[in-house]
PDB file of C-alpha atoms and ligand atoms in Angstrom:
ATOM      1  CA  UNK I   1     -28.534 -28.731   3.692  1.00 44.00           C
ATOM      2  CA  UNK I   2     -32.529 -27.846   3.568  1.00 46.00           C
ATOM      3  CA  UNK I   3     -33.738 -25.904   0.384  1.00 42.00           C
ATOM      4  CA  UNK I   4     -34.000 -22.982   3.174  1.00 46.00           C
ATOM      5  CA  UNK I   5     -31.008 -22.591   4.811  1.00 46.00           C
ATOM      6  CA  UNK I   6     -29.407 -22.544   1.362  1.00 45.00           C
ATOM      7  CA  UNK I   7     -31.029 -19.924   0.231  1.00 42.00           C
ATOM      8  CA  UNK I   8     -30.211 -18.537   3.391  1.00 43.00           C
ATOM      9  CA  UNK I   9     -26.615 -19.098   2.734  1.00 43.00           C
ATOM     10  CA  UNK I  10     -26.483 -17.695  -0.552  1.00 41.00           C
ATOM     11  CA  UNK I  11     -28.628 -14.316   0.401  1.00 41.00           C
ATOM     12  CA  UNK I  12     -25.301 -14.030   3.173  1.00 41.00           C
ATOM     13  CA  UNK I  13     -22.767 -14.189   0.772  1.00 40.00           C
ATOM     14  CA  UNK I  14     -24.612 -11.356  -1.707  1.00 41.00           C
ATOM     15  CA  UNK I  15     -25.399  -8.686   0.674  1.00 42.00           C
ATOM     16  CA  UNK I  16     -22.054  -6.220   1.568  1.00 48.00           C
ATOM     17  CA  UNK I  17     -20.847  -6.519   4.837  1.00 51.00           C
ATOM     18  CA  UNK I  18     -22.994  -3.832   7.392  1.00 56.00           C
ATOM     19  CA  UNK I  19     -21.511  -0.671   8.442  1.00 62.00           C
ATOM     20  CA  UNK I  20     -20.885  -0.464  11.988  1.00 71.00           C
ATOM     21  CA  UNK I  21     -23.429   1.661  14.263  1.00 83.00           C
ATOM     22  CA  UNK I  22     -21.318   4.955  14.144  1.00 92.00           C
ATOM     23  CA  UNK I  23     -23.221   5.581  17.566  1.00 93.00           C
ATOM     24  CA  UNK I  24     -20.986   4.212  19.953  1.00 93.00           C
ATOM     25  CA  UNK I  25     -17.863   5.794  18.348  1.00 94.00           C
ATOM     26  CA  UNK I  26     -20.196   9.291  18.674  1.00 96.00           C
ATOM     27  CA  UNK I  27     -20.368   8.235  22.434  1.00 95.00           C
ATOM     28  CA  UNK I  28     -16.678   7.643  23.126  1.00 95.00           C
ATOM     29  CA  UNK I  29     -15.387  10.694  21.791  1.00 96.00           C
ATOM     30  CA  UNK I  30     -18.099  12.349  23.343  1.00 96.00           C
ATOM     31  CA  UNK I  31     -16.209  10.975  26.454  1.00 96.00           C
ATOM     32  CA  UNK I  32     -13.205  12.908  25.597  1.00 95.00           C
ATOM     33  CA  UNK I  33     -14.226  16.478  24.625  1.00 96.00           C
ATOM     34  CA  UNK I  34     -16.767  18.472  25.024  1.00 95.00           C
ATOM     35  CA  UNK I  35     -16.266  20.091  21.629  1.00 95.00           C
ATOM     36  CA  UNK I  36     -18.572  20.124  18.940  1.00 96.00           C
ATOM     37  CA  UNK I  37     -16.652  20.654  15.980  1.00 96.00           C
ATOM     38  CA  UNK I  38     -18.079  22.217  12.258  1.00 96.00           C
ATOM     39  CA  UNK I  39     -15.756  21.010  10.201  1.00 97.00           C
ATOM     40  CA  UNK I  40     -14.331  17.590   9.775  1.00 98.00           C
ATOM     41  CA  UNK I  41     -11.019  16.746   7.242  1.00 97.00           C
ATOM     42  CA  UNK I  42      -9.258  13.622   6.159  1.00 96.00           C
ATOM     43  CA  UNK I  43      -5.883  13.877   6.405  1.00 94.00           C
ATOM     44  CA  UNK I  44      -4.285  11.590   3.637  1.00 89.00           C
ATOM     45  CA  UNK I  45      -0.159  10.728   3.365  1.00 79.00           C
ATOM     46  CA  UNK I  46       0.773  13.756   1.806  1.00 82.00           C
ATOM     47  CA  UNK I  47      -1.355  15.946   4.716  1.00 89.00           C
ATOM     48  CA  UNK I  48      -0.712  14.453   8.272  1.00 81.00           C
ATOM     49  CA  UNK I  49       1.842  17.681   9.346  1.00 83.00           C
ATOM     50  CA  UNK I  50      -1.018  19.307   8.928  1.00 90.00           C
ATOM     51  CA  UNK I  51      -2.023  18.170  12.632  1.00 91.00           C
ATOM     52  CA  UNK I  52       0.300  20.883  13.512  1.00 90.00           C
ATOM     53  CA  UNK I  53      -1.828  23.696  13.129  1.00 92.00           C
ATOM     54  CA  UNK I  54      -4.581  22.115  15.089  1.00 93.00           C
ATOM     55  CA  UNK I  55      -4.636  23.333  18.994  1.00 94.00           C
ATOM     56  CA  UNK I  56      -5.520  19.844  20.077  1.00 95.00           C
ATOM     57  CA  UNK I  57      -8.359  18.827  22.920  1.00 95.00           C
ATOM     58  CA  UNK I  58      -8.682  15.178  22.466  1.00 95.00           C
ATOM     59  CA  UNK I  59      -5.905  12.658  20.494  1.00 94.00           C
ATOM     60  CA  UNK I  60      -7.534   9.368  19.928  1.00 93.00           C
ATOM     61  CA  UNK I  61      -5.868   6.474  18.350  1.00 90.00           C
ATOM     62  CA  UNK I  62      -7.968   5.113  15.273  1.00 88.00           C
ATOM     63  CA  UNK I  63      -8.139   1.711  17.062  1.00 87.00           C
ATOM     64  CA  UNK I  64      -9.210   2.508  20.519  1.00 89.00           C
ATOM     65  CA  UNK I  65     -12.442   4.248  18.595  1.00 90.00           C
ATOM     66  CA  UNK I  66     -15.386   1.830  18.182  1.00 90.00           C
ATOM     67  CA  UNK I  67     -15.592   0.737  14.719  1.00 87.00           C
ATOM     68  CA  UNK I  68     -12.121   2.436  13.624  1.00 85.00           C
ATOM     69  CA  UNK I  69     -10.240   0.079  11.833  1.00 79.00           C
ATOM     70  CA  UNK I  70      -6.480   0.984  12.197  1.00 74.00           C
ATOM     71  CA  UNK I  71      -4.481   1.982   9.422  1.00 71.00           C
ATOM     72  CA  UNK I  72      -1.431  -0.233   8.069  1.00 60.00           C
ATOM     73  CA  UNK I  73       0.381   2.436   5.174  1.00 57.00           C
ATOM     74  CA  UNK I  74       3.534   4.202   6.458  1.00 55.00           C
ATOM     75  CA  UNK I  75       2.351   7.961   6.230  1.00 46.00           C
ATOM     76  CA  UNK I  76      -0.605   7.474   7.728  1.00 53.00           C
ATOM     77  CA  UNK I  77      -0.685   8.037  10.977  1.00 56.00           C
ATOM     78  CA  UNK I  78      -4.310   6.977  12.537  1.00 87.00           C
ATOM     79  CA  UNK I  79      -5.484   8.971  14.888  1.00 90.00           C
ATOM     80  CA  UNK I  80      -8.335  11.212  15.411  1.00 94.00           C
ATOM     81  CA  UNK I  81      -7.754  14.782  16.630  1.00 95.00           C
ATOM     82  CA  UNK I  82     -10.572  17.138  18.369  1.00 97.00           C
ATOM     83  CA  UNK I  83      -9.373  20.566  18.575  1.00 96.00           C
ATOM     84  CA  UNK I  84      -9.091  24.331  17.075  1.00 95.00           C
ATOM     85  CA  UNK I  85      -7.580  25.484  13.728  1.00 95.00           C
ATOM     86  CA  UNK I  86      -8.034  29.395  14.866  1.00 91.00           C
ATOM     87  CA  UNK I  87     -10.876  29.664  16.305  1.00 92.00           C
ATOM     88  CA  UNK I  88     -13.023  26.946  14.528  1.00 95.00           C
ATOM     89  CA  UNK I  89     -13.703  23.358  16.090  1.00 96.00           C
ATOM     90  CA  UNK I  90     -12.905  20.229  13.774  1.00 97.00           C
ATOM     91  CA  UNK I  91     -12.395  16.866  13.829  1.00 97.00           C
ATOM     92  CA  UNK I  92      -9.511  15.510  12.119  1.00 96.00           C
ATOM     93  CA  UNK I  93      -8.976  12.260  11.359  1.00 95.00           C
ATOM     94  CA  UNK I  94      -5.445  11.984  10.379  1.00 92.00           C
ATOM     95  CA  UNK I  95      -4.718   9.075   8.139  1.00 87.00           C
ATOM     96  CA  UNK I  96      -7.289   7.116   6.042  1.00 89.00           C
ATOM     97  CA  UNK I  97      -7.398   3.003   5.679  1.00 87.00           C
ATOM     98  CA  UNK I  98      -7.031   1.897   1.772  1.00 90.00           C
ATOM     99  CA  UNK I  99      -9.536  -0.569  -0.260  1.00 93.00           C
ATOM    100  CA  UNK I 100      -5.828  -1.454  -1.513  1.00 92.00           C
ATOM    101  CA  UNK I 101      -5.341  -2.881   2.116  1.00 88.00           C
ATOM    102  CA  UNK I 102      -7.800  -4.838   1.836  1.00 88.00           C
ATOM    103  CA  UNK I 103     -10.433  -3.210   3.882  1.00 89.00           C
ATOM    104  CA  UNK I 104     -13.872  -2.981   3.156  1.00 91.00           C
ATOM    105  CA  UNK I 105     -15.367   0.331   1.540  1.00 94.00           C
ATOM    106  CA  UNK I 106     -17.969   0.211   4.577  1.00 91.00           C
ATOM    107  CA  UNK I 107     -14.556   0.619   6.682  1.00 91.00           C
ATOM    108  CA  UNK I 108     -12.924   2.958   4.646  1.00 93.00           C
ATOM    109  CA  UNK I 109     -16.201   4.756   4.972  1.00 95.00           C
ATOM    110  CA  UNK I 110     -17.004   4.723   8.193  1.00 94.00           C
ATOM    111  CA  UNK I 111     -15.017   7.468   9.914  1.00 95.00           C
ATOM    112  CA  UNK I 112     -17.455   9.677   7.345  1.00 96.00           C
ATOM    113  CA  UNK I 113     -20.060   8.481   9.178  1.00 96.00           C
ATOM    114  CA  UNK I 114     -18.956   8.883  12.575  1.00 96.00           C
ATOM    115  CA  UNK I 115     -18.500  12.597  11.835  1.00 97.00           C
ATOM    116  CA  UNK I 116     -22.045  13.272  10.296  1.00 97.00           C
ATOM    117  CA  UNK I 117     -23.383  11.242  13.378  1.00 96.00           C
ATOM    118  CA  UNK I 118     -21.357  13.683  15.552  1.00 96.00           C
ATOM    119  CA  UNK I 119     -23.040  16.734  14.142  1.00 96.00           C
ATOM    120  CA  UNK I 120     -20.374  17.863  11.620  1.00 96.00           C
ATOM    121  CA  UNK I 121     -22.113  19.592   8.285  1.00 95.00           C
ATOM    122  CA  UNK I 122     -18.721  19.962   6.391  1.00 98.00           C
ATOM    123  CA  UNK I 123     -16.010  17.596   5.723  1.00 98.00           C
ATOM    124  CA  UNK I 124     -12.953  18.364   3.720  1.00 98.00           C
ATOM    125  CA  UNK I 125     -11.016  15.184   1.921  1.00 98.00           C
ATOM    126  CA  UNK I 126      -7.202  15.421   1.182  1.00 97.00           C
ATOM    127  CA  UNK I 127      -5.427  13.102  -0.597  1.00 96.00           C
ATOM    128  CA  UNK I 128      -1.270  12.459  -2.266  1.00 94.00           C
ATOM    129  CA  UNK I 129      -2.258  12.383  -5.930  1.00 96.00           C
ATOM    130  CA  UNK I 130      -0.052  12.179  -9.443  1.00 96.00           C
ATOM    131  CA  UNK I 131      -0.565  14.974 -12.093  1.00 97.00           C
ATOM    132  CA  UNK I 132      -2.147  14.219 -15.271  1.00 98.00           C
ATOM    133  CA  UNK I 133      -2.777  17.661 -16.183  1.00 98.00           C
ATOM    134  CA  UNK I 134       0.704  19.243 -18.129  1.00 96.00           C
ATOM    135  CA  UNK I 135       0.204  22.342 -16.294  1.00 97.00           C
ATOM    136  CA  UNK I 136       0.757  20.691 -12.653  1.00 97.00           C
ATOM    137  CA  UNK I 137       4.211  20.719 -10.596  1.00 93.00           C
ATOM    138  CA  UNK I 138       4.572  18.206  -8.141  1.00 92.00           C
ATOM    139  CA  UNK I 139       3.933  20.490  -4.972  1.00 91.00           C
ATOM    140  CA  UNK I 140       1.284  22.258  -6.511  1.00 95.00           C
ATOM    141  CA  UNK I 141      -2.446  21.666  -4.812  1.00 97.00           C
ATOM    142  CA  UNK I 142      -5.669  20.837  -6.697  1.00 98.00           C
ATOM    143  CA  UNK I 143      -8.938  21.676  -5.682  1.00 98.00           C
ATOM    144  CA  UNK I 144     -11.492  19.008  -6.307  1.00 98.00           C
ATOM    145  CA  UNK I 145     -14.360  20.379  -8.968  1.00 98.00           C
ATOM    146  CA  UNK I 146     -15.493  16.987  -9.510  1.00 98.00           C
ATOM    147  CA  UNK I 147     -13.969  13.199  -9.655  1.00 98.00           C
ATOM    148  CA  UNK I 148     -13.934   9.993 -11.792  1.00 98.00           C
ATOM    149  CA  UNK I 149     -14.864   6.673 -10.624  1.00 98.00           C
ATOM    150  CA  UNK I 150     -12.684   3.897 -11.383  1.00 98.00           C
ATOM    151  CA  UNK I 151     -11.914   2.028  -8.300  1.00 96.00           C
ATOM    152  CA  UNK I 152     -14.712  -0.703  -9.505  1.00 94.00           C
ATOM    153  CA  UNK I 153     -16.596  -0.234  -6.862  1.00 94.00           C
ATOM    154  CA  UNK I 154     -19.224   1.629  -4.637  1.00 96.00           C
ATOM    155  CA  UNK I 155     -19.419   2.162  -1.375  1.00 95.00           C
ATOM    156  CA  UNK I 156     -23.583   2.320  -1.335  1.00 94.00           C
ATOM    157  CA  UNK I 157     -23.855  -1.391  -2.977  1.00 89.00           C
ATOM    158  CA  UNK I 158     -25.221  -3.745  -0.202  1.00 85.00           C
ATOM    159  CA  UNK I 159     -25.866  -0.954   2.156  1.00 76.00           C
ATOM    160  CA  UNK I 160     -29.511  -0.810   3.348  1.00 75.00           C
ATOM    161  CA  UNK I 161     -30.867   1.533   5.736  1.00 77.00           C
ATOM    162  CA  UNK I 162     -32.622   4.713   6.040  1.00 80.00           C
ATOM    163  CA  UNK I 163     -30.415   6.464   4.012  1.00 83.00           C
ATOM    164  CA  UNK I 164     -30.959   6.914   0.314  1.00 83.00           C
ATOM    165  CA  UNK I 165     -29.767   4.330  -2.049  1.00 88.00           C
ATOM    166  CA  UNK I 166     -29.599   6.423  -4.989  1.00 91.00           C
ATOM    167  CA  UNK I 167     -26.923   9.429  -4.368  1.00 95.00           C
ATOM    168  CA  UNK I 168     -26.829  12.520  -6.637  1.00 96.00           C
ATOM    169  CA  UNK I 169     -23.733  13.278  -7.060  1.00 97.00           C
ATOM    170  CA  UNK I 170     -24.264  16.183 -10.356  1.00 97.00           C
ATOM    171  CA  UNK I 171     -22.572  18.726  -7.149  1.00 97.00           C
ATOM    172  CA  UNK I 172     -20.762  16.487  -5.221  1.00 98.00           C
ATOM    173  CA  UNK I 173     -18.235  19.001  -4.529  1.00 98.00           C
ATOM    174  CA  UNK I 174     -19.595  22.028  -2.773  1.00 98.00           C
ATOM    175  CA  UNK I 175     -18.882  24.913  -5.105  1.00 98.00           C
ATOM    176  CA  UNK I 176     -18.820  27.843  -2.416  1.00 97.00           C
ATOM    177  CA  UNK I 177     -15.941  25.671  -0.429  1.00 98.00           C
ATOM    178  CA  UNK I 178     -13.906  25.397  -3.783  1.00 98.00           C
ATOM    179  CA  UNK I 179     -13.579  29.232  -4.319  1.00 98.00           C
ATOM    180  CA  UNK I 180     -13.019  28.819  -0.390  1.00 97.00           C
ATOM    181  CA  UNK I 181      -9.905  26.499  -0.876  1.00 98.00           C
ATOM    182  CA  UNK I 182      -8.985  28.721  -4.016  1.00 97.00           C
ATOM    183  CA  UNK I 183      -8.827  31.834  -1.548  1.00 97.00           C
ATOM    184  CA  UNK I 184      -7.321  29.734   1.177  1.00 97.00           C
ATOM    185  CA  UNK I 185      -4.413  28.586  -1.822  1.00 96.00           C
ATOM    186  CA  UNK I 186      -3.503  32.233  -2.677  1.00 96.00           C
ATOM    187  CA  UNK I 187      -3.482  33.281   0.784  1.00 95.00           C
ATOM    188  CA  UNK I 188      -0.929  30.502   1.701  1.00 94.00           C
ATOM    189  CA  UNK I 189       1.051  31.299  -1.419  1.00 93.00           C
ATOM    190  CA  UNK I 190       0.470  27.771  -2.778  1.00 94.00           C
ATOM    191  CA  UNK I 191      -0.355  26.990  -6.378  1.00 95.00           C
ATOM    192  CA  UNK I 192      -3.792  25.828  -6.610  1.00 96.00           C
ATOM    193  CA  UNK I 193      -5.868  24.610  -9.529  1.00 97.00           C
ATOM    194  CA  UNK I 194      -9.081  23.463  -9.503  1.00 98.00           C
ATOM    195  CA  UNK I 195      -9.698  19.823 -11.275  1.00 98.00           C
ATOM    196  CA  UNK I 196     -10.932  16.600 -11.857  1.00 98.00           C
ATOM    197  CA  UNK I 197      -9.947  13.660  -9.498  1.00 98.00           C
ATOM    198  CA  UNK I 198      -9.631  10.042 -10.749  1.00 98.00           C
ATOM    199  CA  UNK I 199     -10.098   7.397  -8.745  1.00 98.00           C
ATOM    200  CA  UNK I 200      -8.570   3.907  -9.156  1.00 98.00           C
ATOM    201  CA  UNK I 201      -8.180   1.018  -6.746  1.00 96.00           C
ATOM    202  CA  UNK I 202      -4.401   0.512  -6.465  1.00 90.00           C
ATOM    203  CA  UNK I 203      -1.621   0.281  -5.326  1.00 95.00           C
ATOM    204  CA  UNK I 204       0.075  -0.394  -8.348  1.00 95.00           C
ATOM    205  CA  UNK I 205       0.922   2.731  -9.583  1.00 96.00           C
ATOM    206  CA  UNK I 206      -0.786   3.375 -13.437  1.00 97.00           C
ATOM    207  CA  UNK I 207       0.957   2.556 -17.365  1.00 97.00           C
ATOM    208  CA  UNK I 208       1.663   5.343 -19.177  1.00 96.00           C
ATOM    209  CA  UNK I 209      -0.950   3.995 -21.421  1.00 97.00           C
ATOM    210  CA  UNK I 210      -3.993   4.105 -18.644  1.00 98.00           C
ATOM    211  CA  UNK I 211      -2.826   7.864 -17.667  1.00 97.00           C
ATOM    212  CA  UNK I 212      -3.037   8.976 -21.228  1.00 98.00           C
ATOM    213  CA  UNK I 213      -6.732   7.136 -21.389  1.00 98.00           C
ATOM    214  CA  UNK I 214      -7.248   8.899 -18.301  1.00 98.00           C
ATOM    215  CA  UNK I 215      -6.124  12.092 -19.592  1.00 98.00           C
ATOM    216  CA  UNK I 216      -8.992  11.591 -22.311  1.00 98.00           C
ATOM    217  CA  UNK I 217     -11.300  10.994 -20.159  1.00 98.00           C
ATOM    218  CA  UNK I 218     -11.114  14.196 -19.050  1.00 98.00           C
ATOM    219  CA  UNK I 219      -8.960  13.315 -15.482  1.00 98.00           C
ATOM    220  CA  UNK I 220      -6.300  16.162 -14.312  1.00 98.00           C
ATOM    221  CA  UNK I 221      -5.111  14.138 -11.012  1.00 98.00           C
ATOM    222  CA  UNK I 222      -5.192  10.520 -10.171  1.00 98.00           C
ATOM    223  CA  UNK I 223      -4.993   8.499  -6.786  1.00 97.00           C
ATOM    224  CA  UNK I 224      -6.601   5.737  -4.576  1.00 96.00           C
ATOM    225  CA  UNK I 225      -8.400   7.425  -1.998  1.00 96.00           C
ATOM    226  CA  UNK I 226     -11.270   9.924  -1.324  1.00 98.00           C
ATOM    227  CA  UNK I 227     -14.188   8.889  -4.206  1.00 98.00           C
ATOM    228  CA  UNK I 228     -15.436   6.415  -2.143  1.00 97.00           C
ATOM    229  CA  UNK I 229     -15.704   8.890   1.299  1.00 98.00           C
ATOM    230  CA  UNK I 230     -17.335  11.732  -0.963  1.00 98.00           C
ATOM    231  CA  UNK I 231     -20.071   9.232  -1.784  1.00 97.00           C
ATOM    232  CA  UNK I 232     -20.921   8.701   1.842  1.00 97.00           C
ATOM    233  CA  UNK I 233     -20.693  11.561   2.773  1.00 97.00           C
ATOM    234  CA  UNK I 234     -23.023  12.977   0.235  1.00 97.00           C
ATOM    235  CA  UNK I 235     -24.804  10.369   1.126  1.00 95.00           C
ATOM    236  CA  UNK I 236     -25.359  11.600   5.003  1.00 95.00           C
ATOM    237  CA  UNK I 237     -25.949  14.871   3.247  1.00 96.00           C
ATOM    238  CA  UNK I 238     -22.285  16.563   4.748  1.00 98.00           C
ATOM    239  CA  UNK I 239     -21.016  19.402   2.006  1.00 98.00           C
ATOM    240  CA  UNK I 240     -17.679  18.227   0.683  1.00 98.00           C
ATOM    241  CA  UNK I 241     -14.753  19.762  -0.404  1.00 98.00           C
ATOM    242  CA  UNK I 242     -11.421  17.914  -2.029  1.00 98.00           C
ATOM    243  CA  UNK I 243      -7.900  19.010  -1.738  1.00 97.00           C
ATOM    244  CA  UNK I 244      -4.750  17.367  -3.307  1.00 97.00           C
ATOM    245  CA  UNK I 245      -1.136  17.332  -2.977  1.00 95.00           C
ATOM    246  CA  UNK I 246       0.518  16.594  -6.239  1.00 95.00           C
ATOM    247  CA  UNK I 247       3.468  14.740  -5.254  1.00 93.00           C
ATOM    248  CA  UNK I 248       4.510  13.661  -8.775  1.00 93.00           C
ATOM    249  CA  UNK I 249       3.463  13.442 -11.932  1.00 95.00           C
ATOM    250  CA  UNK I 250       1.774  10.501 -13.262  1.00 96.00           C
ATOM    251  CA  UNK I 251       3.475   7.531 -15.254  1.00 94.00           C
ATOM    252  CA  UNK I 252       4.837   8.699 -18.359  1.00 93.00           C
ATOM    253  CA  UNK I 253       4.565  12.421 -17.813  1.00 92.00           C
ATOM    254  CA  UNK I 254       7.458  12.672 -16.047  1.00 87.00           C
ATOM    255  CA  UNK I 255      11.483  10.677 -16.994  1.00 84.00           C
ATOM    256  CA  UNK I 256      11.490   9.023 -13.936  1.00 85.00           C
ATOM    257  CA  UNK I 257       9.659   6.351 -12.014  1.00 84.00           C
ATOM    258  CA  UNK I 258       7.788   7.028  -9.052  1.00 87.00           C
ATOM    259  CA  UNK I 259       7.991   5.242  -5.714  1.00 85.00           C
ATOM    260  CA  UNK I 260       5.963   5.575  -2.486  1.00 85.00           C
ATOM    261  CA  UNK I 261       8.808   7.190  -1.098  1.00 83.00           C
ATOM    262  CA  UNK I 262       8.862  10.251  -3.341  1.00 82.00           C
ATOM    263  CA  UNK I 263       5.360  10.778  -2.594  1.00 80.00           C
ATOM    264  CA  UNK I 264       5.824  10.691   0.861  1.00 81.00           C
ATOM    265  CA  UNK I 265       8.968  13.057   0.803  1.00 80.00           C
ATOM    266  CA  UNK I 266       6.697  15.367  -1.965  1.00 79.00           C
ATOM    267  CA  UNK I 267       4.101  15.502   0.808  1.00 77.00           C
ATOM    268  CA  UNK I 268       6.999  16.854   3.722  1.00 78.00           C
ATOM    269  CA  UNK I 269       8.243  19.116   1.302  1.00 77.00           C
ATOM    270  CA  UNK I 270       4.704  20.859   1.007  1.00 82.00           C
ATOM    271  CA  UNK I 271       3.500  20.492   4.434  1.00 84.00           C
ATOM    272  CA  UNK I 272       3.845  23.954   5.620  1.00 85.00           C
ATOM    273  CA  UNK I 273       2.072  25.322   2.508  1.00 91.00           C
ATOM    274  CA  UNK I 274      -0.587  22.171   3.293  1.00 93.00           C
ATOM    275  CA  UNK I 275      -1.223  23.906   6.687  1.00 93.00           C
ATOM    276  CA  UNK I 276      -1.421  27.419   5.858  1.00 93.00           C
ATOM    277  CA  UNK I 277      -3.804  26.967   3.448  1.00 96.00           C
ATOM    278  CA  UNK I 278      -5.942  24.603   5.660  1.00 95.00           C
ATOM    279  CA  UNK I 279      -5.847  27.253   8.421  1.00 95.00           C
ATOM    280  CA  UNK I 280      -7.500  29.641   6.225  1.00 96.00           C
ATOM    281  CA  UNK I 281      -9.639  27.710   4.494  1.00 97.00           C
ATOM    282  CA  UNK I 282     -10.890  26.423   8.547  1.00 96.00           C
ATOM    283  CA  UNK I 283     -10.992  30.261   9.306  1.00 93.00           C
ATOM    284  CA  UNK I 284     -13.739  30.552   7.147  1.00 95.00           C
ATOM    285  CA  UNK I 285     -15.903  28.953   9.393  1.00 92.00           C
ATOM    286  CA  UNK I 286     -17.877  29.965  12.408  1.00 80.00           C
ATOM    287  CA  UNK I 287     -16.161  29.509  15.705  1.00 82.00           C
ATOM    288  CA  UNK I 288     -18.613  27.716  17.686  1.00 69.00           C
TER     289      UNK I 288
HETATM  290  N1  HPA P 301      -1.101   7.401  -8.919  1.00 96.51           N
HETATM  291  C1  HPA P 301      -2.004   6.971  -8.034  1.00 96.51           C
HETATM  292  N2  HPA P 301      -2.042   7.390  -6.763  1.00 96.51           N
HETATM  293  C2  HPA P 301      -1.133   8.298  -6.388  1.00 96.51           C
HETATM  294  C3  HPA P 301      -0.155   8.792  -7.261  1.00 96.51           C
HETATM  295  C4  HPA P 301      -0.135   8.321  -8.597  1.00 96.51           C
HETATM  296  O1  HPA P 301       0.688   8.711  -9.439  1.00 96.51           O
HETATM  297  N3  HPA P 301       0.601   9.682  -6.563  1.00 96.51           N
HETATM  298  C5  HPA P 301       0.085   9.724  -5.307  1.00 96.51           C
HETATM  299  N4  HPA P 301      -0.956   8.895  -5.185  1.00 96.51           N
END
């Protein structure tokens, strides 16, 4: 091989793999509503009944939309949703791939992306998560006030473009939507704190011993989702907002061990509550 095309080679293997152009995705759902919604949400595992309260214009599966990689976790379902909670327009995207998968972050990322590119200025992230915090009940709901990093990795490493490189994330959850979901909470009857959000890679569940370093590090929820789609879309400049179900409590804070089963059934058991307070929180916004 020449000197060249092994330098070649090796700048190949060091760059991240590109994002996909979120502009034909824009296009195709374009095709299928005429909507333009205001507010986009993630539904995660513990969230998908939430769909319910959505008065639906366009159901797309994830992997008929350009880019969408399909989802492989059982409680999540994969589709995207145009529609109306009350009166506002959103986009949900019901279900979420994993980095545990194996996908890439600029896959996890990318439905983000393809609702900034479609004109959406808020986006609200929900996520199953396990209670570090003494004071939370599995059921309860926490509203994001700020998160942790430890998934090991970044989402903006590799990725070039026009966008910036260098994200500030010292607000990276808007403050006026986390009194919002704190309203929305009491109005659905719900218990809702606000708190820190620790991200780690999965899916192993933690030790004991990494929740009570977590705990230290000032962490009142943990899961394997969301930090890396808040750093995008900060990144495309959306306002964020981050809601989570507590569906148990995390390793060692509770007598028993936890399975992805009792999350999932957690997550059923608070779905209602999950909807209410979404359809409150989405009535705060205009109605397009
Ligand atoms: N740990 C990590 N992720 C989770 C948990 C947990 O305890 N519960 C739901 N998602």
């Amino acid at each position: 091989m020449s000197l060249n095309a092994k330098n070649r080679s090796a700048s190949r293997r060091k760059s991240a793999p590109a994002s996909p152009d979120p502009a034909a995705a824009v296009r195709f759902i374009r095709r299928h509503t005429r909507l333009q919604p205001v507010l986009a949400m993630v539904l995660g595992s513990s969230f998908r009944e939430v769909e319910a309260v959505c008065d639906v214009d366009a159901e797309i599966p994830f992997n008929r939309v350009p880019g969408l990689p399909a989802t492989g976790v059982e409680g999540h379902a994969g589709r995207l949703l145009v529609g109306r909670v009350g009166p506002t327009p959103v986009l949900m995207l019901s279900g979420r791939c994993h980095f545990y998968e194996g996908h890439t972050l600029a896959d996890v990322t990318f439905p983000v992306r393809v609702a900034a590119a479609l004109g959406v200025e808020t986006l609200l992230l929900t996520n199953a998560a396990g209670g570090i915090n003494p004071r939370f009940r599995p059921g309860d709901f926490m509203i994001l006030r700020d998160h942790i990093n430890l998934m090991g990795v970044n989402p903006l490493c590799g990725c070039g473009g026009p966008l910036p490189r260098f994200v500030d994330l010292s607000e990276a959850y808007d403050p006026e939507l986390q009194r919002r979901l704190r309203t929305a909470a009491r109005q659905a009857g719900a218990r809702g704190h606000a708190g820190v959000y620790l991200a780690v890679s999965g899916p192993s569940y933690e030790t004991p011993a990494e929740i009570r370093a977590f705990a230290r590090l000032g962490a009142d929820a943990v899961g394997m989702s969301t930090v890396p789609e808040t750093i995008v879309a900060r990144q495309c400049g959306l306002r964020v907002a981050g809601l989570s179900c507590i569906t148990n409590l995390a390793a060692g804070r509770g007598n028993t061990a936890i399975s992805h089963e009792e999350v999932l059934e957690a997550g059923r058991r608070a779905a209602r509550q999950a909807g209410e307070l979404i359809r409150h929180f989405a009535a705060t916004f205009p109605s397009g």
